[in-house]
Amino acid sequence: MKIKPFKVEQWMNEFENDAIYNIAETCVHSITLNELMEMSGENPEEYWQKIRDIRLTYGHIEGSPEFKKGVCKLYENMKEENILSTHGAIGANHLVLYSLVESTDGVVSVLPTYQQHYSIPESFGADVQILRLRPENNFSPDLDELRALVNSNTKIININNPNNPSGSLMPEEMLREIVEIARGVDAYVLCDEVYRGLNQEEHYTKSIADLYEKGISVSSMSKVFSLAGLRMGWIASPSKEVMQKCFEHRDYNMISCGILDEILSALALKNADKILERNQAIIRKNLTILDKWVSEQPYISYIKPKAGTTALLYYDFDIPSRDLCVSLMKKENVILTPGSCFELEKCVRIGYACETKELEEGLEKLAKFIKTLE
């Protein structure tokens, strides 16, 4: 099996640890264990004593009941048997594609999106068709284009809602139309929902798993819950076939998730409302700062995101996005993500959900750098 290099992850691996101002980060400002304890209202001494007494076995192979109960509360119709724990959303995406897609299948994937959604099925030899999300459409999919791309051979449609990197958000009506298109060719819909809930406006975003009998939702504790260090994710689907196939394939590469990771994730999910309230406040405050900054930059433009933690900044300079980002890193110790990591140019991805002070200082350094390009 040959697979293309994972551009965005390789970029982050190369530069992230050396950056002073990390405005490429996609997680909402991470929380500490002490902060998690404070939110939970648990007695820290009693809680940590329970943890110290736990025997470090494999734990529950399919995912601990407490963790799965917590995940179910994020959906309308999911039960514990509809949830399978994974090593982050990256593990969930891989497991779904690895379990369902064969070389004879067709796959449709939006672009830009997380590269797993098109490079993994491509590596299996599947016929991958790209549905491009364009700025002139506010990075929403053209459903007529989707209809033209699917056929009786289409096994799965891969979408991402809210979208990474653009921050676009598909409303329920559009999701229902996508479901009807998929149902017409008996295809699955895999929706990467790692940013679901991080909306700029107060409204509930439905999951594909609650809208379609062959819908597959993937998410994690990393973005919305600020706990990337736990490496916990999950697959949610009403389809028994999906659950069975994923569990069978999972035996070959996982066995189980870490027992401590599941315990702490379950604690966080018990307090999901508190964490979400904290994180919505961060992204809304920080987007206001970013929006003002963009309005003051004559060479920068963007489509203001509706959800998530990222946006695409388009620039009016004749320089490849990777070269621009490397130069920015070397001169100002600021990291952004090149548009080339998403098969785009003349733009960069910014993550605006970091600590507010870091965002403000990073934008100040970025503005200084831009002046050198004039």
PDB file of N, CA, C and O in Angstrom, residues 161-191:
ATOM      1  N   ASN A 161     -18.131  18.600   9.098  1.00  0.00           N
ATOM      2  CA  ASN A 161     -19.043  19.656   9.536  1.00  0.00           C
ATOM      3  C   ASN A 161     -18.979  19.847  11.048  1.00  0.00           C
ATOM      4  O   ASN A 161     -19.305  18.928  11.788  1.00  0.00           O
ATOM      5  N   PRO A 162     -18.546  21.034  11.512  1.00  0.00           N
ATOM      6  CA  PRO A 162     -18.009  22.183  10.778  1.00  0.00           C
ATOM      7  C   PRO A 162     -16.734  21.820  10.024  1.00  0.00           C
ATOM      8  O   PRO A 162     -16.024  20.900  10.413  1.00  0.00           O
ATOM      9  N   ASN A 163     -16.460  22.618   8.984  1.00  0.00           N
ATOM     10  CA  ASN A 163     -15.343  22.285   8.109  1.00  0.00           C
ATOM     11  C   ASN A 163     -14.009  22.782   8.648  1.00  0.00           C
ATOM     12  O   ASN A 163     -13.891  23.905   9.127  1.00  0.00           O
ATOM     13  N   ASN A 164     -13.025  21.926   8.550  1.00  0.00           N
ATOM     14  CA  ASN A 164     -11.617  22.268   8.764  1.00  0.00           C
ATOM     15  C   ASN A 164     -10.974  22.197   7.381  1.00  0.00           C
ATOM     16  O   ASN A 164     -11.027  21.141   6.747  1.00  0.00           O
ATOM     17  N   PRO A 165     -10.449  23.302   6.840  1.00  0.00           N
ATOM     18  CA  PRO A 165      -9.952  24.501   7.521  1.00  0.00           C
ATOM     19  C   PRO A 165     -10.815  25.743   7.440  1.00  0.00           C
ATOM     20  O   PRO A 165     -10.465  26.761   8.041  1.00  0.00           O
ATOM     21  N   SER A 166     -11.935  25.746   6.715  1.00  0.00           N
ATOM     22  CA  SER A 166     -12.614  26.999   6.381  1.00  0.00           C
ATOM     23  C   SER A 166     -13.492  27.556   7.485  1.00  0.00           C
ATOM     24  O   SER A 166     -13.792  28.747   7.517  1.00  0.00           O
ATOM     25  N   GLY A 167     -13.975  26.672   8.393  1.00  0.00           N
ATOM     26  CA  GLY A 167     -14.906  27.124   9.419  1.00  0.00           C
ATOM     27  C   GLY A 167     -16.335  27.258   8.935  1.00  0.00           C
ATOM     28  O   GLY A 167     -17.184  27.835   9.617  1.00  0.00           O
ATOM     29  N   SER A 168     -16.631  26.707   7.742  1.00  0.00           N
ATOM     30  CA  SER A 168     -18.015  26.745   7.247  1.00  0.00           C
ATOM     31  C   SER A 168     -18.860  25.729   8.013  1.00  0.00           C
ATOM     32  O   SER A 168     -18.346  24.788   8.615  1.00  0.00           O
ATOM     33  N   LEU A 169     -20.172  25.942   7.981  1.00  0.00           N
ATOM     34  CA  LEU A 169     -21.097  25.088   8.725  1.00  0.00           C
ATOM     35  C   LEU A 169     -22.299  24.770   7.854  1.00  0.00           C
ATOM     36  O   LEU A 169     -22.998  25.664   7.384  1.00  0.00           O
ATOM     37  N   MET A 170     -22.539  23.476   7.641  1.00  0.00           N
ATOM     38  CA  MET A 170     -23.704  23.057   6.860  1.00  0.00           C
ATOM     39  C   MET A 170     -24.938  23.012   7.760  1.00  0.00           C
ATOM     40  O   MET A 170     -24.912  22.361   8.808  1.00  0.00           O
ATOM     41  N   PRO A 171     -26.018  23.683   7.352  1.00  0.00           N
ATOM     42  CA  PRO A 171     -27.250  23.634   8.146  1.00  0.00           C
ATOM     43  C   PRO A 171     -27.931  22.281   8.004  1.00  0.00           C
ATOM     44  O   PRO A 171     -27.612  21.478   7.117  1.00  0.00           O
ATOM     45  N   GLU A 172     -28.908  22.042   8.869  1.00  0.00           N
ATOM     46  CA  GLU A 172     -29.621  20.763   8.866  1.00  0.00           C
ATOM     47  C   GLU A 172     -30.260  20.462   7.525  1.00  0.00           C
ATOM     48  O   GLU A 172     -30.242  19.319   7.062  1.00  0.00           O
ATOM     49  N   GLU A 173     -30.816  21.484   6.872  1.00  0.00           N
ATOM     50  CA  GLU A 173     -31.492  21.262   5.592  1.00  0.00           C
ATOM     51  C   GLU A 173     -30.518  20.689   4.560  1.00  0.00           C
ATOM     52  O   GLU A 173     -30.863  19.796   3.777  1.00  0.00           O
ATOM     53  N   MET A 174     -29.304  21.218   4.535  1.00  0.00           N
ATOM     54  CA  MET A 174     -28.297  20.728   3.591  1.00  0.00           C
ATOM     55  C   MET A 174     -27.874  19.305   3.935  1.00  0.00           C
ATOM     56  O   MET A 174     -27.714  18.457   3.047  1.00  0.00           O
ATOM     57  N   LEU A 175     -27.711  19.026   5.216  1.00  0.00           N
ATOM     58  CA  LEU A 175     -27.346  17.673   5.636  1.00  0.00           C
ATOM     59  C   LEU A 175     -28.425  16.673   5.209  1.00  0.00           C
ATOM     60  O   LEU A 175     -28.116  15.564   4.762  1.00  0.00           O
ATOM     61  N   ARG A 176     -29.675  17.084   5.335  1.00  0.00           N
ATOM     62  CA  ARG A 176     -30.773  16.193   4.937  1.00  0.00           C
ATOM     63  C   ARG A 176     -30.764  15.955   3.429  1.00  0.00           C
ATOM     64  O   ARG A 176     -31.077  14.849   2.962  1.00  0.00           O
ATOM     65  N   GLU A 177     -30.404  16.962   2.666  1.00  0.00           N
ATOM     66  CA  GLU A 177     -30.300  16.774   1.217  1.00  0.00           C
ATOM     67  C   GLU A 177     -29.166  15.816   0.871  1.00  0.00           C
ATOM     68  O   GLU A 177     -29.299  14.976  -0.032  1.00  0.00           O
ATOM     69  N   ILE A 178     -28.048  15.939   1.588  1.00  0.00           N
ATOM     70  CA  ILE A 178     -26.928  15.020   1.364  1.00  0.00           C
ATOM     71  C   ILE A 178     -27.347  13.593   1.703  1.00  0.00           C
ATOM     72  O   ILE A 178     -26.996  12.638   0.995  1.00  0.00           O
ATOM     73  N   VAL A 179     -28.108  13.445   2.781  1.00  0.00           N
ATOM     74  CA  VAL A 179     -28.615  12.125   3.157  1.00  0.00           C
ATOM     75  C   VAL A 179     -29.455  11.540   2.030  1.00  0.00           C
ATOM     76  O   VAL A 179     -29.315  10.348   1.676  1.00  0.00           O
ATOM     77  N   GLU A 180     -30.318  12.329   1.424  1.00  0.00           N
ATOM     78  CA  GLU A 180     -31.167  11.824   0.340  1.00  0.00           C
ATOM     79  C   GLU A 180     -30.337  11.438  -0.879  1.00  0.00           C
ATOM     80  O   GLU A 180     -30.635  10.441  -1.562  1.00  0.00           O
ATOM     81  N   ILE A 181     -29.297  12.201  -1.159  1.00  0.00           N
ATOM     82  CA  ILE A 181     -28.409  11.851  -2.273  1.00  0.00           C
ATOM     83  C   ILE A 181     -27.717  10.518  -1.986  1.00  0.00           C
ATOM     84  O   ILE A 181     -27.630   9.640  -2.857  1.00  0.00           O
ATOM     85  N   ALA A 182     -27.229  10.352  -0.757  1.00  0.00           N
ATOM     86  CA  ALA A 182     -26.562   9.101  -0.377  1.00  0.00           C
ATOM     87  C   ALA A 182     -27.537   7.927  -0.391  1.00  0.00           C
ATOM     88  O   ALA A 182     -27.218   6.835  -0.879  1.00  0.00           O
ATOM     89  N   ARG A 183     -28.735   8.172   0.125  1.00  0.00           N
ATOM     90  CA  ARG A 183     -29.739   7.102   0.175  1.00  0.00           C
ATOM     91  C   ARG A 183     -30.104   6.629  -1.231  1.00  0.00           C
ATOM     92  O   ARG A 183     -30.364   5.442  -1.463  1.00  0.00           O
ATOM     93  N   GLY A 184     -30.070   7.560  -2.182  1.00  0.00           N
ATOM     94  CA  GLY A 184     -30.409   7.222  -3.557  1.00  0.00           C
ATOM     95  C   GLY A 184     -29.455   6.239  -4.200  1.00  0.00           C
ATOM     96  O   GLY A 184     -29.832   5.535  -5.155  1.00  0.00           O
ATOM     97  N   VAL A 185     -28.206   6.172  -3.698  1.00  0.00           N
ATOM     98  CA  VAL A 185     -27.234   5.217  -4.241  1.00  0.00           C
ATOM     99  C   VAL A 185     -26.786   4.215  -3.174  1.00  0.00           C
ATOM    100  O   VAL A 185     -25.805   3.492  -3.354  1.00  0.00           O
ATOM    101  N   ASP A 186     -27.520   4.206  -2.032  1.00  0.00           N
ATOM    102  CA  ASP A 186     -27.239   3.276  -0.932  1.00  0.00           C
ATOM    103  C   ASP A 186     -25.810   3.439  -0.414  1.00  0.00           C
ATOM    104  O   ASP A 186     -25.109   2.455  -0.146  1.00  0.00           O
ATOM    105  N   ALA A 187     -25.373   4.700  -0.252  1.00  0.00           N
ATOM    106  CA  ALA A 187     -24.022   4.986   0.227  1.00  0.00           C
ATOM    107  C   ALA A 187     -24.052   5.398   1.695  1.00  0.00           C
ATOM    108  O   ALA A 187     -25.046   5.935   2.195  1.00  0.00           O
ATOM    109  N   TYR A 188     -22.947   5.143   2.387  1.00  0.00           N
ATOM    110  CA  TYR A 188     -22.753   5.681   3.728  1.00  0.00           C
ATOM    111  C   TYR A 188     -22.407   7.163   3.622  1.00  0.00           C
ATOM    112  O   TYR A 188     -21.909   7.633   2.595  1.00  0.00           O
ATOM    113  N   VAL A 189     -22.652   7.895   4.707  1.00  0.00           N
ATOM    114  CA  VAL A 189     -22.122   9.257   4.841  1.00  0.00           C
ATOM    115  C   VAL A 189     -21.282   9.292   6.098  1.00  0.00           C
ATOM    116  O   VAL A 189     -21.786   9.070   7.209  1.00  0.00           O
ATOM    117  N   LEU A 190     -19.984   9.526   5.911  1.00  0.00           N
ATOM    118  CA  LEU A 190     -19.071   9.699   7.039  1.00  0.00           C
ATOM    119  C   LEU A 190     -18.902  11.190   7.254  1.00  0.00           C
ATOM    120  O   LEU A 190     -18.445  11.910   6.362  1.00  0.00           O
ATOM    121  N   CYS A 191     -19.274  11.666   8.428  1.00  0.00           N
ATOM    122  CA  CYS A 191     -19.139  13.086   8.750  1.00  0.00           C
ATOM    123  C   CYS A 191     -18.152  13.249   9.906  1.00  0.00           C
ATOM    124  O   CYS A 191     -18.385  12.767  11.019  1.00  0.00           O
TER     125      CYS A 191
END
